[in-house]
Coordinates of C-alpha atoms in Angstrom, one line a residue:
X23 CA 30.5 -57.5 -97.1
X24 CA 27.9 -60.6 -96.2
X25 CA 28.1 -60.5 -92.3
X26 CA 27.1 -56.2 -92.6
X27 CA 24.0 -56.5 -94.7
X28 CA 22.8 -59.5 -92.6
X29 CA 23.1 -56.9 -89.8
X30 CA 20.7 -55.2 -90.9
X31 CA 18.4 -57.3 -92.5
X32 CA 18.4 -58.6 -88.9
X33 CA 17.4 -55.4 -87.5
X34 CA 14.7 -54.6 -90.5
X35 CA 12.6 -57.9 -89.7
X36 CA 12.8 -57.0 -85.5
X37 CA 11.8 -54.0 -86.4
X38 CA 8.4 -55.4 -88.2
X39 CA 8.4 -57.8 -85.4
X40 CA 7.8 -55.2 -82.7
X41 CA 5.4 -52.8 -84.7
X42 CA 2.8 -56.2 -85.3
X43 CA 3.1 -57.0 -81.1
X44 CA 1.8 -52.8 -80.5
X45 CA -0.5 -53.8 -83.0
X46 CA -2.0 -55.9 -81.5
X47 CA -1.9 -54.5 -77.7
X48 CA -3.7 -51.7 -78.9
X49 CA -6.7 -53.8 -80.4
X50 CA -6.7 -55.4 -77.0
X51 CA -7.2 -52.4 -75.3
X52 CA -9.6 -50.3 -77.7
X53 CA -11.8 -53.9 -77.2
X54 CA -11.7 -53.8 -72.9
X55 CA -12.0 -50.3 -73.2
X56 CA -15.4 -50.4 -74.8
X57 CA -16.2 -53.0 -72.9
X58 CA -16.3 -51.9 -69.4
X59 CA -17.9 -48.1 -70.9
X60 CA -20.3 -50.6 -72.6
X61 CA -21.0 -52.5 -69.1
X62 CA -21.0 -48.5 -67.6
X63 CA -23.6 -48.1 -69.9
X64 CA -25.4 -51.0 -68.3
X65 CA -25.8 -50.3 -65.3
X66 CA -29.1 -48.4 -63.3
X67 CA -28.6 -43.9 -62.2
X68 CA -28.6 -45.8 -59.0
X69 CA -26.2 -47.9 -59.2
X70 CA -23.2 -45.1 -60.8
X71 CA -23.8 -42.9 -57.9
X72 CA -22.9 -45.2 -55.6
X73 CA -19.8 -46.1 -57.1
X74 CA -19.3 -42.5 -57.6
X75 CA -19.7 -42.0 -53.8
X76 CA -17.2 -45.0 -53.0
X77 CA -14.6 -43.3 -55.4
X78 CA -15.1 -39.9 -53.4
X79 CA -13.8 -41.5 -50.2
X80 CA -11.4 -42.8 -51.2
X81 CA -10.2 -39.6 -52.7
X82 CA -11.0 -37.7 -49.4
X83 CA -9.0 -41.4 -47.3
X84 CA -6.0 -40.8 -49.5
X85 CA -6.1 -36.3 -49.4
X86 CA -6.2 -37.0 -45.2
X87 CA -4.0 -39.6 -44.9
X88 CA -0.7 -36.5 -46.7
X89 CA -2.9 -34.4 -44.8
X90 CA -1.8 -36.1 -41.8
X91 CA 1.8 -36.8 -42.2
X92 CA 2.5 -33.7 -43.8
X93 CA 1.6 -32.0 -40.2
X94 CA 3.2 -34.5 -38.0
X95 CA 5.8 -33.3 -40.1
X96 CA 5.3 -29.5 -39.2
X97 CA 4.7 -30.0 -35.4
X98 CA 7.7 -31.3 -35.1
X99 CA 9.8 -28.8 -36.1
X100 CA 7.6 -26.4 -34.3
X101 CA 8.3 -28.1 -30.9
X102 CA 12.3 -28.8 -31.7
X103 CA 12.0 -24.7 -32.5
X104 CA 10.1 -23.8 -29.0
X105 CA 12.4 -26.4 -27.2
X106 CA 15.0 -24.2 -28.7
X107 CA 13.6 -20.9 -28.1
X108 CA 13.0 -21.9 -24.1
X109 CA 16.8 -22.8 -23.9
X110 CA 18.0 -19.9 -25.2
X111 CA 15.2 -17.6 -23.0
X112 CA 16.2 -19.0 -20.1
X113 CA 20.3 -18.6 -20.6
X114 CA 18.7 -14.6 -21.0
X115 CA 16.1 -15.2 -18.0
X116 CA 17.5 -16.5 -15.2
X117 CA 20.1 -15.3 -12.8
X118 CA 23.2 -15.7 -12.0
X119 CA 24.0 -18.1 -8.7
X120 CA 25.0 -15.1 -7.2
X121 CA 22.0 -12.8 -8.0
X122 CA 22.0 -9.9 -5.6
X123 CA 19.1 -9.7 -3.1
X124 CA 18.5 -6.0 -3.7
X125 CA 17.1 -7.0 -7.2
X126 CA 15.2 -9.8 -6.0
X127 CA 13.3 -7.3 -4.0
X128 CA 12.3 -5.2 -6.5
X129 CA 10.8 -8.1 -9.4
X130 CA 8.8 -8.3 -6.3
X131 CA 7.2 -4.8 -5.5
X132 CA 7.3 -4.9 -9.2
X133 CA 4.4 -7.2 -9.4
X134 CA 2.8 -5.9 -6.6
X135 CA -1.1 -4.1 -8.3
X136 CA -1.4 -0.7 -8.0
X137 CA -5.3 0.2 -6.4
X138 CA -8.1 1.2 -8.8
X139 CA -10.0 4.5 -7.1
X140 CA -12.7 5.4 -8.9
X141 CA -14.4 8.4 -6.7
X142 CA -17.3 8.7 -4.2
X143 CA -19.2 6.2 -4.3
X144 CA -22.5 7.2 -1.3
X145 CA -23.9 9.9 0.0
X146 CA -21.5 9.6 2.7
X147 CA -18.5 9.6 0.8
X148 CA -19.3 12.7 -1.4
X149 CA -19.2 14.2 1.8
X150 CA -15.9 13.6 2.6
X151 CA -14.7 15.0 -0.6
X152 CA -16.7 18.8 -0.6
X153 CA -15.0 19.1 2.6
X154 CA -11.7 17.9 1.1
X155 CA -12.4 19.9 -1.3
X156 CA -13.4 23.4 0.2
X157 CA -10.6 22.8 2.7
X158 CA -8.0 22.3 -0.2
X159 CA -10.2 25.8 -1.4
X160 CA -9.7 27.7 1.7
X161 CA -6.2 26.6 2.1
X162 CA -5.0 27.5 -1.3
X163 CA -6.6 31.0 -1.4
X164 CA -5.2 32.1 2.3
X165 CA -1.9 30.0 2.1
X166 CA -0.6 28.3 -1.0
X167 CA 2.3 26.6 -1.1
X168 CA 3.2 28.0 2.8
X169 CA 3.0 24.9 5.1
X170 CA -0.2 25.4 6.8
X171 CA -3.7 27.1 7.3
X172 CA -5.0 29.6 9.5
X173 CA -8.4 29.1 8.5
X174 CA -10.0 31.5 11.4
X175 CA -7.9 34.0 10.2
X176 CA -6.7 34.1 6.4
X177 CA -3.4 33.4 7.1
X178 CA -0.1 31.0 6.2
X179 CA 1.9 29.8 8.8
X180 CA 5.1 27.8 8.0
X181 CA 7.4 25.1 10.7
X182 CA 9.6 23.8 7.1
X183 CA 8.9 25.7 4.4
X184 CA 8.3 22.9 2.4
X185 CA 3.7 22.9 1.1
X186 CA 2.9 20.6 4.2
X187 CA -1.0 21.2 2.8
X188 CA -0.2 20.3 -0.5
X189 CA 2.4 17.0 -0.2
X190 CA 1.1 16.0 2.4
X191 CA -2.8 15.4 0.9
X192 CA -2.0 15.4 -2.5
X193 CA -2.5 10.8 -1.9
X194 CA -5.9 11.9 -0.9
X195 CA -6.8 14.3 -3.3
X196 CA -6.2 10.8 -5.2
X197 CA -8.0 8.6 -4.0
X198 CA -11.4 11.2 -3.9
X199 CA -10.4 10.8 -7.4
X200 CA -9.8 14.8 -7.4
X201 CA -8.2 14.8 -10.7
X202 CA -8.0 18.9 -10.5
X203 CA -6.3 19.4 -7.5
X204 CA -3.9 16.5 -8.0
X205 CA -2.9 18.2 -10.8
X206 CA -1.9 21.1 -9.7
X207 CA -1.1 19.9 -6.6
X208 CA 1.6 17.9 -8.4
X209 CA 2.7 21.2 -10.6
X210 CA 3.9 22.7 -7.5
X211 CA 5.8 19.6 -6.0
X212 CA 7.3 19.4 -9.1
X213 CA 8.7 23.3 -10.2
X214 CA 8.2 24.6 -6.2
X215 CA 9.4 21.9 -3.7
X216 CA 13.2 22.5 -3.4
X217 CA 15.4 20.7 -0.1
X218 CA 18.0 23.3 -0.2
X219 CA 16.8 25.9 2.4
X220 CA 20.1 26.1 4.9
X221 CA 17.2 25.3 7.8
X222 CA 16.3 22.9 10.9
X223 CA 13.8 20.5 9.7
X224 CA 12.4 17.5 12.5
X225 CA 14.0 14.9 10.8
X226 CA 10.7 12.7 11.4
X227 CA 7.6 14.6 11.1
X228 CA 10.0 15.6 7.9
X229 CA 9.9 11.8 7.1
X230 CA 6.1 11.2 7.5
X231 CA 4.4 14.2 6.5
X232 CA 7.0 14.6 3.0
X233 CA 9.0 11.6 1.9
X234 CA 6.2 9.3 2.9
X235 CA 3.7 11.1 0.5
X236 CA 6.7 11.5 -1.8
X237 CA 6.7 7.1 -2.2
X238 CA 2.8 6.8 -2.1
X239 CA 2.4 8.9 -4.6
X240 CA 5.0 7.5 -6.8
X241 CA 3.5 4.0 -5.9
X242 CA 0.4 5.2 -7.1
X243 CA 1.2 7.5 -10.2
X244 CA 4.2 5.5 -11.2
X245 CA 5.5 9.4 -12.2
X246 CA 9.2 9.5 -12.0
X247 CA 9.1 13.2 -10.9
X248 CA 7.8 12.3 -7.4
X249 CA 11.2 9.4 -7.3
X250 CA 13.1 11.9 -7.7
X251 CA 12.1 13.7 -5.4
X252 CA 11.7 11.4 -2.9
X253 CA 15.8 9.7 -3.4
X254 CA 17.1 14.5 -2.5
X255 CA 15.2 14.3 0.1
X256 CA 16.2 11.1 1.9
X257 CA 19.8 11.8 0.8
X258 CA 20.0 15.3 3.0
X259 CA 18.0 13.1 5.7
X260 CA 20.5 10.6 6.0
X261 CA 22.5 12.9 8.2
X262 CA 20.5 12.8 10.7
X263 CA 22.1 9.1 11.2
X264 CA 25.3 10.8 12.0
X265 CA 25.4 10.3 15.9
X266 CA 27.5 8.0 17.0
X267 CA 25.0 4.9 18.0
X268 CA 22.9 5.3 14.8
X269 CA 20.4 6.9 16.7
X270 CA 19.2 10.0 14.8
X271 CA 19.3 13.6 15.4
X272 CA 15.7 15.4 16.3
X273 CA 16.9 18.4 14.0
X274 CA 18.2 18.3 10.4
X275 CA 19.3 21.3 8.1
X276 CA 18.2 20.6 4.8
X277 CA 20.4 22.4 2.8
X278 CA 23.7 21.4 4.5
X279 CA 23.0 17.6 5.1
X280 CA 23.7 17.9 9.0
X281 CA 22.1 17.0 12.1
X282 CA 22.1 17.8 15.7
X283 CA 20.4 16.9 18.7
X284 CA 17.0 19.3 20.0
X285 CA 18.5 22.9 21.6
X286 CA 17.1 21.9 24.8
X287 CA 17.9 18.7 25.2
X288 CA 20.3 16.0 24.5
X289 CA 18.0 13.5 23.5
X290 CA 15.7 12.3 21.1
X291 CA 11.8 11.4 20.6
X292 CA 11.8 6.8 21.1
X293 CA 8.5 7.9 18.4
X294 CA 10.2 9.6 16.6
X295 CA 13.8 7.5 16.0
X296 CA 11.7 4.3 15.0
X297 CA 8.5 5.7 13.0
X298 CA 11.2 6.2 9.7
X299 CA 11.6 2.7 9.2
X300 CA 8.3 2.6 6.4
X301 CA 9.6 5.1 4.6
X302 CA 12.9 4.2 4.6
X303 CA 12.9 0.5 3.4
X304 CA 9.9 1.6 0.9
X305 CA 12.8 4.2 -0.1
X306 CA 15.0 2.3 -0.9
X307 CA 12.8 -0.9 -2.6
X308 CA 12.2 1.6 -5.3
X309 CA 15.4 3.0 -6.0
X310 CA 18.2 0.4 -6.4
X311 CA 19.8 1.6 -3.1
X312 CA 20.1 -0.2 0.0
X313 CA 21.9 2.3 1.9
X314 CA 18.0 4.4 3.0
X315 CA 16.7 1.4 4.9
X316 CA 20.3 0.0 5.8
X317 CA 20.6 2.7 7.9
X318 CA 16.9 3.0 9.6
X319 CA 16.6 -0.8 10.2
X320 CA 19.9 -0.2 12.5
X321 CA 18.1 1.9 14.3
X322 CA 15.1 -0.5 15.5
X323 CA 18.4 -3.2 15.7
X324 CA 20.3 -1.0 18.3
X325 CA 16.1 -1.1 20.5
X326 CA 16.0 -4.4 20.4
X327 CA 18.9 -5.3 21.9
X328 CA 18.6 -2.4 24.5
X329 CA 17.0 -3.8 28.6
X330 CA 12.8 -2.7 28.0
X331 CA 10.3 -3.3 31.1
X332 CA 8.0 -6.5 29.9
X333 CA 8.7 -4.9 26.3
X334 CA 7.9 -1.2 26.5
X335 CA 10.5 2.6 26.4
X336 CA 11.1 5.5 27.9
X337 CA 10.1 8.1 25.5
X338 CA 13.4 9.4 25.0
X339 CA 17.1 8.3 23.4
X340 CA 20.4 9.3 24.1
X341 CA 21.7 9.2 20.2
X342 CA 25.0 10.2 21.7
X343 CA 25.0 6.9 23.8
X344 CA 22.3 4.9 22.3
X345 CA 21.1 4.5 25.8
X346 CA 17.3 4.8 27.0
X347 CA 17.2 8.0 29.4
X348 CA 16.6 6.6 32.6
X349 CA 12.9 7.0 34.3
X350 CA 11.7 8.7 31.9
X351 CA 7.8 8.8 31.0
X352 CA 6.4 5.7 29.7
X353 CA 3.4 5.7 27.7
X354 CA 1.1 4.8 23.9
X355 CA 1.2 8.3 24.2
X356 CA 2.8 11.3 22.6
X357 CA 6.6 10.5 21.6
X358 CA 5.5 6.7 22.6
X359 CA 2.8 5.8 20.9
X360 CA 4.5 5.0 16.9
X361 CA 7.6 3.7 18.0
X362 CA 4.8 -0.2 18.7
X363 CA 2.4 0.2 15.7
X364 CA 6.2 0.3 13.8
X365 CA 7.0 -2.8 15.4
X366 CA 4.2 -4.3 13.5
X367 CA 4.0 -2.3 10.1
X368 CA 7.3 -3.7 9.6
X369 CA 7.1 -6.8 10.4
X370 CA 3.9 -6.9 7.5
X371 CA 6.0 -4.7 5.3
X372 CA 8.3 -7.5 5.6
X373 CA 6.6 -10.3 4.7
X374 CA 6.5 -11.2 7.8
X375 CA 10.3 -12.4 7.8
X376 CA 11.5 -10.5 10.5
X377 CA 10.7 -11.8 13.6
X378 CA 12.4 -10.0 16.2
X379 CA 10.0 -7.3 15.2
X380 CA 6.5 -9.3 15.9
X381 CA 8.5 -10.5 19.3
X382 CA 8.9 -7.3 20.4
X383 CA 5.3 -6.1 19.5
X384 CA 4.1 -8.5 21.2
X385 CA 5.9 -8.8 24.1
X386 CA 5.1 -5.0 24.3
X387 CA 1.8 -5.0 23.7
X388 CA 1.5 -8.1 27.2
X389 CA 3.3 -5.2 28.9
X390 CA 0.8 -3.3 28.2
X391 CA -2.2 -5.3 29.1
X392 CA 0.0 -6.1 33.1
X393 CA 1.2 -2.6 33.6
X394 CA -0.7 0.9 31.3
X395 CA -3.8 -1.6 30.7
X396 CA -6.9 -0.8 34.7
X397 CA -10.1 -0.6 34.2
X398 CA -12.1 3.1 35.2
X399 CA -14.6 3.0 37.6
X400 CA -17.7 2.3 38.5
X401 CA -18.3 1.0 34.6
X402 CA -15.1 -0.7 34.4
X403 CA -13.9 0.9 30.9
X404 CA -10.6 -0.7 29.4
X405 CA -8.1 2.0 29.4
X406 CA -4.5 2.7 28.4
X407 CA -2.5 4.8 31.4
X408 CA 0.8 5.4 31.5
X409 CA 3.8 5.7 33.5
X410 CA 5.0 8.3 35.0
X411 CA 8.7 10.2 35.0
X412 CA 10.7 9.3 37.1
X413 CA 8.6 7.2 39.8
X414 CA 6.9 5.0 37.2
X415 CA 3.7 5.7 39.1
X416 CA 0.5 4.5 37.4
X417 CA -0.9 7.9 35.9
X418 CA -4.3 7.3 34.9
X419 CA -4.5 8.9 32.1
X420 CA -4.5 8.1 28.3
X421 CA -3.9 11.0 25.3
X422 CA -6.3 11.1 22.5
X423 CA -3.2 9.6 20.5
X424 CA -3.2 6.4 22.5
X425 CA -6.3 5.2 19.7
X426 CA -4.6 4.8 17.3
X427 CA -3.8 1.1 19.4
X428 CA -7.6 0.0 18.2
X429 CA -6.6 0.0 14.7
X430 CA -3.2 -1.4 15.2
X431 CA -4.3 -4.9 17.2
X432 CA -7.0 -5.4 15.2
X433 CA -4.1 -5.5 12.4
X434 CA -2.2 -8.0 14.9
X435 CA -4.9 -10.6 15.0
X436 CA -6.1 -10.6 11.7
X437 CA -2.1 -11.3 10.4
X438 CA -2.9 -14.0 13.5
X439 CA -1.9 -13.2 16.7
X440 CA -4.0 -13.8 19.3
X441 CA -7.4 -12.9 20.0
X442 CA -7.2 -11.3 22.7
X443 CA -5.8 -8.5 21.0
X444 CA -9.1 -8.4 19.3
X445 CA -11.3 -7.9 22.7
X446 CA -8.6 -5.4 23.6
X447 CA -9.1 -3.6 20.8
X448 CA -13.2 -4.0 21.0
X449 CA -12.7 -2.4 24.5
X450 CA -10.6 -0.4 24.2
X451 CA -12.8 1.3 20.6
X452 CA -15.5 1.4 22.7
X453 CA -13.6 3.5 25.4
X454 CA -12.2 5.8 22.5
X455 CA -16.2 6.4 21.2
X456 CA -17.5 7.5 25.0
X457 CA -14.6 9.9 24.8
X458 CA -16.5 11.9 21.9
X459 CA -19.0 10.8 23.3
X460 CA -18.6 12.5 26.5
X461 CA -18.6 16.1 25.2
X462 CA -21.9 18.7 23.7
X463 CA -19.2 18.8 20.4
X464 CA -19.4 15.1 20.4
X465 CA -15.7 16.0 20.0
X466 CA -12.8 14.2 21.9
X467 CA -10.0 16.1 24.0
X468 CA -6.7 16.0 23.8
X469 CA -6.1 14.4 26.8
X470 CA -8.8 12.4 29.3
X471 CA -8.2 11.5 33.1
X472 CA -10.2 8.5 34.7
X473 CA -11.1 7.9 37.5
X474 CA -9.4 4.7 39.4
X475 CA -12.7 4.6 42.1
X476 CA -15.1 7.0 41.1
X477 CA -19.1 5.9 42.1
X478 CA -20.4 8.9 39.3
X479 CA -18.2 9.0 36.6
X480 CA -15.5 6.8 34.6
X481 CA -13.4 9.2 32.7
X482 CA -13.3 13.7 33.2
X483 CA -11.1 16.1 30.4
X484 CA -8.9 19.0 33.0
X485 CA -9.9 22.3 31.1
X486 CA -5.5 22.7 29.7
X487 CA -6.7 19.4 27.8
X488 CA -9.3 20.2 26.6
X489 CA -8.5 21.3 22.9
X490 CA -9.3 19.6 19.6
X491 CA -6.4 20.0 16.7
X492 CA -9.1 17.8 14.6
X493 CA -7.0 14.5 15.1
X494 CA -7.0 11.3 13.1
X495 CA -6.3 8.1 15.6
X496 CA -9.7 7.1 16.8
X497 CA -11.2 7.7 12.5
X498 CA -8.4 5.7 12.0
X499 CA -8.8 2.5 14.1
X500 CA -12.6 2.7 13.1
X501 CA -11.1 2.2 9.5
X502 CA -9.0 -0.8 10.7
X503 CA -12.2 -2.5 12.8
X504 CA -14.5 -2.2 9.5
X505 CA -12.3 -2.7 7.2
X506 CA -11.5 -6.1 9.1
X507 CA -14.6 -6.8 10.5
X508 CA -17.1 -5.9 8.5
X509 CA -18.9 -4.1 11.6
X510 CA -21.4 -0.9 10.0
X511 CA -21.6 0.1 13.3
X512 CA -17.9 1.7 12.9
X513 CA -18.9 3.5 9.5
X514 CA -22.4 5.2 11.9
X515 CA -19.9 6.3 15.0
X516 CA -17.2 8.3 12.6
X517 CA -20.4 9.2 10.8
X518 CA -20.7 11.4 14.0
X519 CA -17.8 12.5 13.5
X520 CA -17.7 13.5 10.9
X521 CA -20.4 16.0 11.7
X522 CA -19.1 17.2 14.7
X523 CA -16.6 18.5 12.5
X524 CA -18.6 19.9 10.0
X525 CA -20.8 21.4 12.9
X526 CA -18.3 23.1 15.4
X527 CA -14.9 23.2 13.2
X528 CA -16.3 24.2 9.4
X529 CA -15.2 27.9 9.1
X530 CA -15.4 29.9 5.6
X531 CA -12.1 29.2 4.5
X532 CA -11.5 25.5 6.3
X533 CA -11.2 23.9 9.4
X534 CA -10.4 25.0 12.5
X535 CA -9.0 22.9 15.7
X536 CA -10.9 23.9 18.8
X537 CA -9.8 24.9 22.3
X538 CA -12.2 23.6 24.1
X539 CA -14.6 20.3 23.8
X540 CA -16.3 21.1 26.4
X541 CA -18.3 24.5 25.2
X542 CA -21.2 24.5 23.3
X543 CA -19.3 26.8 21.4
X544 CA -15.9 26.2 21.8
X545 CA -13.3 29.3 21.1
X546 CA -11.3 28.6 17.5
X547 CA -8.3 27.6 17.8
X548 CA -7.3 29.1 14.2
X549 CA -5.0 25.4 12.3
X550 CA -5.8 23.7 10.5
X551 CA -2.7 20.6 9.7
X552 CA -1.7 19.3 7.3
X553 CA -2.6 15.5 9.1
X554 CA -6.5 16.7 8.9
X555 CA -6.1 16.6 4.8
X556 CA -3.6 13.5 5.1
X557 CA -5.0 11.6 7.4
X558 CA -8.7 12.5 9.0
X559 CA -10.2 13.4 5.4
X560 CA -8.8 10.0 4.8
X561 CA -9.9 8.0 7.1
X562 CA -13.4 9.4 7.5
X563 CA -13.9 8.7 3.3
X564 CA -12.1 5.2 3.2
X565 CA -14.6 4.1 6.5
X566 CA -18.0 4.5 4.6
X567 CA -17.2 3.3 1.5
X568 CA -18.6 0.2 0.2
X569 CA -15.7 -1.3 -0.5
X570 CA -14.5 -2.6 2.8
X571 CA -11.3 -2.8 0.7
X572 CA -10.8 0.1 -1.0
X573 CA -6.7 -0.3 0.1
X574 CA -6.2 -4.1 1.6
X575 CA -4.0 -3.6 4.5
X576 CA -3.5 -6.9 2.4
X577 CA -1.5 -5.4 0.7
X578 CA -0.7 -2.2 2.4
X579 CA 0.8 -0.9 5.4
X580 CA -0.3 1.9 6.2
X581 CA 2.2 4.8 7.3
X582 CA 1.6 6.5 10.5
X583 CA 0.7 9.2 8.6
X584 CA -1.7 7.2 6.5
X585 CA 0.0 6.9 4.0
X586 CA 0.0 3.3 1.9
X587 CA 2.8 1.7 0.6
X588 CA 3.3 -1.7 -0.7
X589 CA 3.7 -4.9 1.7
X590 CA 7.0 -6.9 -0.3
X591 CA 7.6 -10.3 0.2
X592 CA 10.7 -10.2 2.2

């Protein structure tokens, strides 16, 4: 029992000692606190303010250090997450090793920006817009849904029964900012344009006037209706390539999807067979279907392999044998012109990646300089003649159609071709201008003949060739030259011609072709072709723009029917 009592006593003594020691420490703490308060009260107001400031600074530094460390942790975690997301994204967007080239083409075409059209910007453009509205109004009242208007008699004329004037001229209305006309044309195409009729059409004309127009309107508006119509038409036109050689037949029945040579010959026209490539290539790029481009490109490749006269081609080719007609005419006018145009433009459309196209073009232009380019007498005007059928003798006549060449030459020079191309373009354009200025109507005839040995006149016009069809080729070249050089003289020349159209070709229901430009009162031929709206008025509107690059030739290639299509990278 003694040991237990002792343990209790010892515990009590320990507790008593601890309590005494704690009281001592508490007393010392109170004394120390009173001294601090006494000394603090002895400080002046300034001294106390300095102490407060020091304390505040220390607290601020501590807070900033803590925040910095927290931010570093957050950023480190954020970078880790972003890296992981980036790695995950690359697994989705990186193409597989054997990615389809066609998909690459579509990616390229998607990044092409559409041009912005804001309507007319000056008095000359306003005048051209009014001319378009006048022509459209007359067509709507007297020939709506038909191919062409006969503006003198107020009658309709059908060629293919495809509403050519509506389809062909619609992108001109869009470019001019004519929303009402565009919408009513679009509605007609959506509801009325069909390709199921059992009727033969010209493969080339339907391609450039209808297929090309549908594709341009699709590109401008991104309205899938236009693309669906283009695909339907393109599939029906494919029957043209069913010949033994792959050279397309000239005539196609859209309803039965069959094709054949024309009734008058076994041949197709060289220009027609080689002026569908821009449209068919763009149809492939837009529809993701390479068959259209493959068929059209094969034609160019086949003709590339054929023998030529220093790059110059006869105007007829046999779709059965794939050979040129022997001793056919060689010309840059009718049936030959756009073969040369599309060599250059295909090269541009494909991002300058198909070298045989530009090689063939360069060789051909050298051939033009050597065999077809001559100078008249007495003033040595440069003109482009032709080699006659059979004898291949030089014939000093030049179609108005040939006046496309200055613009094409300038376009080639703009893209790096030799300087003499531009020199030829400028001289030839002036000759084309003179074919207008030589007549009292200030309008050019369909064909101009040149004197090689004369002391008086360099050129003359035969009565049979004196008609004017409101063709666009000269104003087309004026626009090219204006955009490329900025020379406003070309605008002034275009204005002179526009005023002549207004004076001599304008009638109450539209604009009419003329029978004889040599007469101050020309007989009216009573026909307004769709190309007057699609090409002639469009080029005049673009020519008169204060913005030379309203449709930039670095971004667009313009078809033979003046429908802009985007340039691709390959």
